PDB file of C-alpha atoms in Angstrom:
ATOM      1  CA  UNK A   1       0.000   0.000   0.000  1.00 54.00           C
ATOM      2  CA  UNK A   2       1.469   3.412  -0.975  1.00 52.00           C
ATOM      3  CA  UNK A   3       2.567   5.731   1.765  1.00 52.00           C
ATOM      4  CA  UNK A   4      -0.046   8.554   2.061  1.00 50.00           C
ATOM      5  CA  UNK A   5       2.719  11.074   2.702  1.00 50.00           C
ATOM      6  CA  UNK A   6       4.492  10.132  -0.567  1.00 53.00           C
ATOM      7  CA  UNK A   7       1.224  10.406  -2.504  1.00 52.00           C
ATOM      8  CA  UNK A   8       0.529  13.802  -0.929  1.00 53.00           C
ATOM      9  CA  UNK A   9       3.996  15.000  -2.005  1.00 61.00           C
ATOM     10  CA  UNK A  10       3.167  14.195  -5.651  1.00 85.00           C
ATOM     11  CA  UNK A  11      -0.152  16.018  -5.589  1.00 92.00           C
ATOM     12  CA  UNK A  12      -0.546  19.679  -6.450  1.00 93.00           C
ATOM     13  CA  UNK A  13      -2.196  22.444  -4.482  1.00 92.00           C
ATOM     14  CA  UNK A  14      -4.573  24.853  -6.178  1.00 93.00           C
ATOM     15  CA  UNK A  15      -1.850  27.513  -6.406  1.00 94.00           C
ATOM     16  CA  UNK A  16       0.408  25.059  -8.241  1.00 95.00           C
ATOM     17  CA  UNK A  17      -2.346  24.313 -10.764  1.00 95.00           C
ATOM     18  CA  UNK A  18      -3.045  28.025 -11.206  1.00 96.00           C
ATOM     19  CA  UNK A  19       0.613  28.837 -11.737  1.00 96.00           C
ATOM     20  CA  UNK A  20       1.149  25.980 -14.199  1.00 95.00           C
ATOM     21  CA  UNK A  21      -1.896  26.934 -16.295  1.00 96.00           C
ATOM     22  CA  UNK A  22      -1.915  30.728 -16.048  1.00 96.00           C
ATOM     23  CA  UNK A  23      -5.330  30.651 -14.389  1.00 96.00           C
ATOM     24  CA  UNK A  24      -6.263  32.307 -11.131  1.00 96.00           C
ATOM     25  CA  UNK A  25      -6.845  30.365  -7.925  1.00 95.00           C
ATOM     26  CA  UNK A  26     -10.411  31.697  -8.034  1.00 96.00           C
ATOM     27  CA  UNK A  27     -10.901  30.250 -11.530  1.00 96.00           C
ATOM     28  CA  UNK A  28      -9.688  26.841 -10.366  1.00 95.00           C
ATOM     29  CA  UNK A  29     -12.088  26.978  -7.403  1.00 95.00           C
ATOM     30  CA  UNK A  30     -14.886  28.032  -9.751  1.00 96.00           C
ATOM     31  CA  UNK A  31     -14.210  25.056 -12.040  1.00 96.00           C
ATOM     32  CA  UNK A  32     -14.596  22.877  -8.968  1.00 95.00           C
ATOM     33  CA  UNK A  33     -17.814  24.643  -7.911  1.00 95.00           C
ATOM     34  CA  UNK A  34     -19.431  24.043 -11.314  1.00 95.00           C
ATOM     35  CA  UNK A  35     -18.359  20.396 -11.405  1.00 93.00           C
ATOM     36  CA  UNK A  36     -15.605  20.603 -14.012  1.00 95.00           C
ATOM     37  CA  UNK A  37     -12.818  19.719 -11.619  1.00 95.00           C
ATOM     38  CA  UNK A  38     -12.543  17.577  -8.521  1.00 91.00           C
ATOM     39  CA  UNK A  39      -9.690  17.517  -6.032  1.00 89.00           C
ATOM     40  CA  UNK A  40      -7.993  14.158  -5.739  1.00 89.00           C
ATOM     41  CA  UNK A  41      -7.622  14.446  -1.972  1.00 89.00           C
ATOM     42  CA  UNK A  42      -7.289  16.826   0.952  1.00 86.00           C
ATOM     43  CA  UNK A  43      -4.079  17.475   2.843  1.00 82.00           C
ATOM     44  CA  UNK A  44      -3.797  17.098   6.594  1.00 83.00           C
ATOM     45  CA  UNK A  45      -4.374  20.866   6.711  1.00 82.00           C
ATOM     46  CA  UNK A  46      -7.571  20.370   4.592  1.00 79.00           C
ATOM     47  CA  UNK A  47      -6.080  21.959   1.458  1.00 84.00           C
ATOM     48  CA  UNK A  48      -7.401  20.687  -1.846  1.00 87.00           C
ATOM     49  CA  UNK A  49      -4.881  18.457  -3.592  1.00 93.00           C
ATOM     50  CA  UNK A  50      -4.996  17.679  -7.307  1.00 94.00           C
ATOM     51  CA  UNK A  51      -3.337  15.049  -9.446  1.00 94.00           C
ATOM     52  CA  UNK A  52      -1.833  15.585 -12.893  1.00 94.00           C
ATOM     53  CA  UNK A  53      -5.181  14.769 -14.513  1.00 95.00           C
ATOM     54  CA  UNK A  54      -6.532  17.986 -12.971  1.00 95.00           C
ATOM     55  CA  UNK A  55      -3.722  19.926 -14.612  1.00 95.00           C
ATOM     56  CA  UNK A  56      -4.673  18.377 -17.945  1.00 96.00           C
ATOM     57  CA  UNK A  57      -8.355  19.184 -17.316  1.00 96.00           C
ATOM     58  CA  UNK A  58      -7.654  22.865 -16.544  1.00 97.00           C
ATOM     59  CA  UNK A  59      -5.531  23.189 -19.694  1.00 97.00           C
ATOM     60  CA  UNK A  60      -8.339  21.535 -21.670  1.00 97.00           C
ATOM     61  CA  UNK A  61     -10.871  23.998 -20.241  1.00 97.00           C
ATOM     62  CA  UNK A  62      -8.551  26.850 -21.244  1.00 96.00           C
ATOM     63  CA  UNK A  63      -8.282  25.573 -24.817  1.00 96.00           C
ATOM     64  CA  UNK A  64     -12.053  25.232 -25.073  1.00 96.00           C
ATOM     65  CA  UNK A  65     -12.394  28.809 -23.759  1.00 94.00           C
ATOM     66  CA  UNK A  66      -9.919  29.906 -26.437  1.00 94.00           C
ATOM     67  CA  UNK A  67     -12.175  28.236 -28.994  1.00 93.00           C
ATOM     68  CA  UNK A  68     -15.077  30.340 -27.739  1.00 92.00           C
ATOM     69  CA  UNK A  69     -16.937  27.812 -25.629  1.00 94.00           C
ATOM     70  CA  UNK A  70     -18.592  29.054 -22.450  1.00 95.00           C
ATOM     71  CA  UNK A  71     -18.324  27.255 -19.129  1.00 95.00           C
ATOM     72  CA  UNK A  72     -21.895  26.024 -19.513  1.00 95.00           C
ATOM     73  CA  UNK A  73     -21.035  24.554 -22.926  1.00 94.00           C
ATOM     74  CA  UNK A  74     -17.971  22.880 -21.414  1.00 96.00           C
ATOM     75  CA  UNK A  75     -20.167  21.531 -18.605  1.00 95.00           C
ATOM     76  CA  UNK A  76     -22.490  20.110 -21.269  1.00 93.00           C
ATOM     77  CA  UNK A  77     -19.567  18.371 -22.991  1.00 92.00           C
ATOM     78  CA  UNK A  78     -18.467  16.841 -19.674  1.00 92.00           C
ATOM     79  CA  UNK A  79     -22.032  15.821 -18.849  1.00 92.00           C
ATOM     80  CA  UNK A  80     -22.479  14.246 -22.278  1.00 88.00           C
ATOM     81  CA  UNK A  81     -19.197  12.391 -21.861  1.00 88.00           C
ATOM     82  CA  UNK A  82     -20.024  11.136 -18.384  1.00 88.00           C
ATOM     83  CA  UNK A  83     -23.568  10.075 -19.263  1.00 90.00           C
ATOM     84  CA  UNK A  84     -22.719   8.243 -22.474  1.00 89.00           C
ATOM     85  CA  UNK A  85     -23.458   4.546 -22.444  1.00 90.00           C
ATOM     86  CA  UNK A  86     -20.578   3.714 -24.769  1.00 92.00           C
ATOM     87  CA  UNK A  87     -17.110   5.018 -25.552  1.00 90.00           C
ATOM     88  CA  UNK A  88     -17.780   5.272 -29.312  1.00 92.00           C
ATOM     89  CA  UNK A  89     -20.963   7.247 -28.631  1.00 90.00           C
ATOM     90  CA  UNK A  90     -19.154   9.629 -26.299  1.00 90.00           C
ATOM     91  CA  UNK A  91     -16.295  10.094 -28.738  1.00 92.00           C
ATOM     92  CA  UNK A  92     -18.722  10.708 -31.591  1.00 92.00           C
ATOM     93  CA  UNK A  93     -20.437  13.500 -29.682  1.00 89.00           C
ATOM     94  CA  UNK A  94     -17.117  15.116 -28.755  1.00 91.00           C
ATOM     95  CA  UNK A  95     -15.994  14.762 -32.372  1.00 94.00           C
ATOM     96  CA  UNK A  96     -19.115  16.618 -33.555  1.00 93.00           C
ATOM     97  CA  UNK A  97     -18.359  19.532 -31.220  1.00 92.00           C
ATOM     98  CA  UNK A  98     -14.726  19.641 -32.338  1.00 94.00           C
ATOM     99  CA  UNK A  99     -15.696  19.406 -36.023  1.00 96.00           C
ATOM    100  CA  UNK A 100     -18.015  22.413 -35.653  1.00 95.00           C
ATOM    101  CA  UNK A 101     -15.284  24.372 -33.861  1.00 95.00           C
ATOM    102  CA  UNK A 102     -12.770  23.451 -36.591  1.00 96.00           C
ATOM    103  CA  UNK A 103     -15.091  24.886 -39.234  1.00 97.00           C
ATOM    104  CA  UNK A 104     -15.512  28.083 -37.202  1.00 95.00           C
ATOM    105  CA  UNK A 105     -11.744  28.417 -36.692  1.00 96.00           C
ATOM    106  CA  UNK A 106     -11.128  27.950 -40.411  1.00 97.00           C
ATOM    107  CA  UNK A 107     -13.659  30.684 -41.164  1.00 97.00           C
ATOM    108  CA  UNK A 108     -11.890  32.981 -38.675  1.00 96.00           C
ATOM    109  CA  UNK A 109      -8.524  32.186 -40.266  1.00 97.00           C
ATOM    110  CA  UNK A 110      -9.864  32.972 -43.744  1.00 98.00           C
ATOM    111  CA  UNK A 111     -11.283  36.267 -42.459  1.00 98.00           C
ATOM    112  CA  UNK A 112      -7.978  37.158 -40.776  1.00 98.00           C
ATOM    113  CA  UNK A 113      -6.063  36.276 -43.954  1.00 98.00           C
ATOM    114  CA  UNK A 114      -8.292  38.659 -45.905  1.00 97.00           C
ATOM    115  CA  UNK A 115      -7.549  41.378 -43.360  1.00 97.00           C
ATOM    116  CA  UNK A 116      -3.845  40.567 -43.565  1.00 98.00           C
ATOM    117  CA  UNK A 117      -3.877  41.009 -47.362  1.00 96.00           C
ATOM    118  CA  UNK A 118      -5.735  44.307 -46.984  1.00 95.00           C
ATOM    119  CA  UNK A 119      -3.162  45.542 -44.467  1.00 96.00           C
ATOM    120  CA  UNK A 120      -0.242  44.493 -46.700  1.00 95.00           C
ATOM    121  CA  UNK A 121      -1.796  46.253 -49.698  1.00 91.00           C
ATOM    122  CA  UNK A 122      -2.540  49.343 -47.608  1.00 90.00           C
ATOM    123  CA  UNK A 123       1.003  49.508 -46.259  1.00 91.00           C
ATOM    124  CA  UNK A 124       2.450  49.127 -49.773  1.00 87.00           C
ATOM    125  CA  UNK A 125       0.160  51.924 -50.959  1.00 84.00           C
ATOM    126  CA  UNK A 126       1.028  54.157 -48.010  1.00 84.00           C
ATOM    127  CA  UNK A 127       4.756  53.549 -48.495  1.00 83.00           C
ATOM    128  CA  UNK A 128       4.546  55.569 -51.728  1.00 79.00           C
ATOM    129  CA  UNK A 129       3.155  58.492 -49.723  1.00 74.00           C
ATOM    130  CA  UNK A 130       6.587  58.980 -48.188  1.00 69.00           C
ATOM    131  CA  UNK A 131       7.849  60.154 -51.597  1.00 67.00           C
ATOM    132  CA  UNK A 132       5.244  62.915 -51.656  1.00 70.00           C
ATOM    133  CA  UNK A 133       6.454  66.498 -51.248  1.00 68.00           C
ATOM    134  CA  UNK A 134       6.271  67.338 -47.501  1.00 67.00           C
ATOM    135  CA  UNK A 135       4.642  70.661 -48.375  1.00 67.00           C
ATOM    136  CA  UNK A 136       1.749  68.836 -50.090  1.00 66.00           C
ATOM    137  CA  UNK A 137      -1.609  69.394 -48.391  1.00 64.00           C
ATOM    138  CA  UNK A 138      -3.678  66.459 -47.222  1.00 66.00           C
ATOM    139  CA  UNK A 139      -6.474  67.556 -49.575  1.00 65.00           C
ATOM    140  CA  UNK A 140      -4.176  66.716 -52.506  1.00 63.00           C
ATOM    141  CA  UNK A 141      -4.427  63.028 -51.586  1.00 69.00           C
ATOM    142  CA  UNK A 142      -7.642  62.768 -53.613  1.00 65.00           C
ATOM    143  CA  UNK A 143      -5.745  63.646 -56.805  1.00 66.00           C
ATOM    144  CA  UNK A 144      -2.497  61.794 -56.034  1.00 69.00           C
ATOM    145  CA  UNK A 145      -0.455  61.001 -59.108  1.00 67.00           C
ATOM    146  CA  UNK A 146       2.088  58.764 -57.344  1.00 69.00           C
ATOM    147  CA  UNK A 147      -0.136  55.676 -57.312  1.00 69.00           C
ATOM    148  CA  UNK A 148      -0.945  53.336 -60.167  1.00 71.00           C
ATOM    149  CA  UNK A 149      -4.449  54.364 -61.303  1.00 73.00           C
ATOM    150  CA  UNK A 150      -5.082  50.886 -62.723  1.00 72.00           C
ATOM    151  CA  UNK A 151      -5.033  49.416 -59.216  1.00 76.00           C
ATOM    152  CA  UNK A 152      -7.839  50.100 -56.792  1.00 81.00           C
ATOM    153  CA  UNK A 153      -6.995  52.053 -53.684  1.00 83.00           C
ATOM    154  CA  UNK A 154      -7.166  49.685 -50.668  1.00 87.00           C
ATOM    155  CA  UNK A 155     -10.322  50.184 -48.599  1.00 90.00           C
ATOM    156  CA  UNK A 156      -8.272  50.790 -45.458  1.00 90.00           C
ATOM    157  CA  UNK A 157      -6.799  53.824 -47.240  1.00 84.00           C
ATOM    158  CA  UNK A 158      -9.896  54.915 -49.153  1.00 82.00           C
ATOM    159  CA  UNK A 159     -11.939  54.841 -45.952  1.00 85.00           C
ATOM    160  CA  UNK A 160      -9.812  57.582 -44.413  1.00 79.00           C
ATOM    161  CA  UNK A 161     -11.707  60.086 -46.472  1.00 68.00           C
ATOM    162  CA  UNK A 162     -14.923  58.708 -45.027  1.00 65.00           C
ATOM    163  CA  UNK A 163     -16.905  59.234 -48.227  1.00 55.00           C
ATOM    164  CA  UNK A 164     -16.350  62.995 -48.133  1.00 50.00           C
ATOM    165  CA  UNK A 165     -14.186  62.974 -51.221  1.00 45.00           C
ATOM    166  CA  UNK A 166     -11.236  64.349 -49.248  1.00 42.00           C
ATOM    167  CA  UNK A 167      -9.196  63.564 -46.163  1.00 40.00           C
ATOM    168  CA  UNK A 168     -10.340  65.112 -42.913  1.00 39.00           C
ATOM    169  CA  UNK A 169      -8.547  68.368 -42.277  1.00 39.00           C
ATOM    170  CA  UNK A 170      -5.503  67.895 -40.122  1.00 41.00           C
ATOM    171  CA  UNK A 171      -5.361  64.114 -40.460  1.00 41.00           C
ATOM    172  CA  UNK A 172      -2.071  62.493 -41.231  1.00 44.00           C
ATOM    173  CA  UNK A 173      -2.543  59.703 -43.729  1.00 42.00           C
ATOM    174  CA  UNK A 174       0.859  58.116 -43.274  1.00 39.00           C
TER     175      UNK A 174
END
């Protein structure tokens, strides 16, 4: 039979879990309150003690949060897992959740890539503005002859004028 003192030495206190995961002690306690985490044991001083599985669980909760799931949605996943009558059924349900999240993440990535391309195009466009005569007035931007007229002005640049047909007075478009 293992020595209880040795087992206690291998277990982690709530502060250890918080430090290892970047979560607050309060968050760890909250996960316990809502049934997402259970201490493995209590120390002689009645402190909650957690095993390495708890560390994995807290990291898992953090990743699901990063994916946009709420605590109640995470609770539902755990409940579904725990109430499943078969391992394949449980895994299938988890797979469905993850598949949906994968599709959402891919949509976010595509959106961010579009924004990245717009920023790159805008920066390339704005780099030519540095060759403009420093005495040039901002109002002259609407008739700029430094840019290739065959290429559309990026929306992040065109939007500066706000549909007024000219830059706002006093704005710096660099």
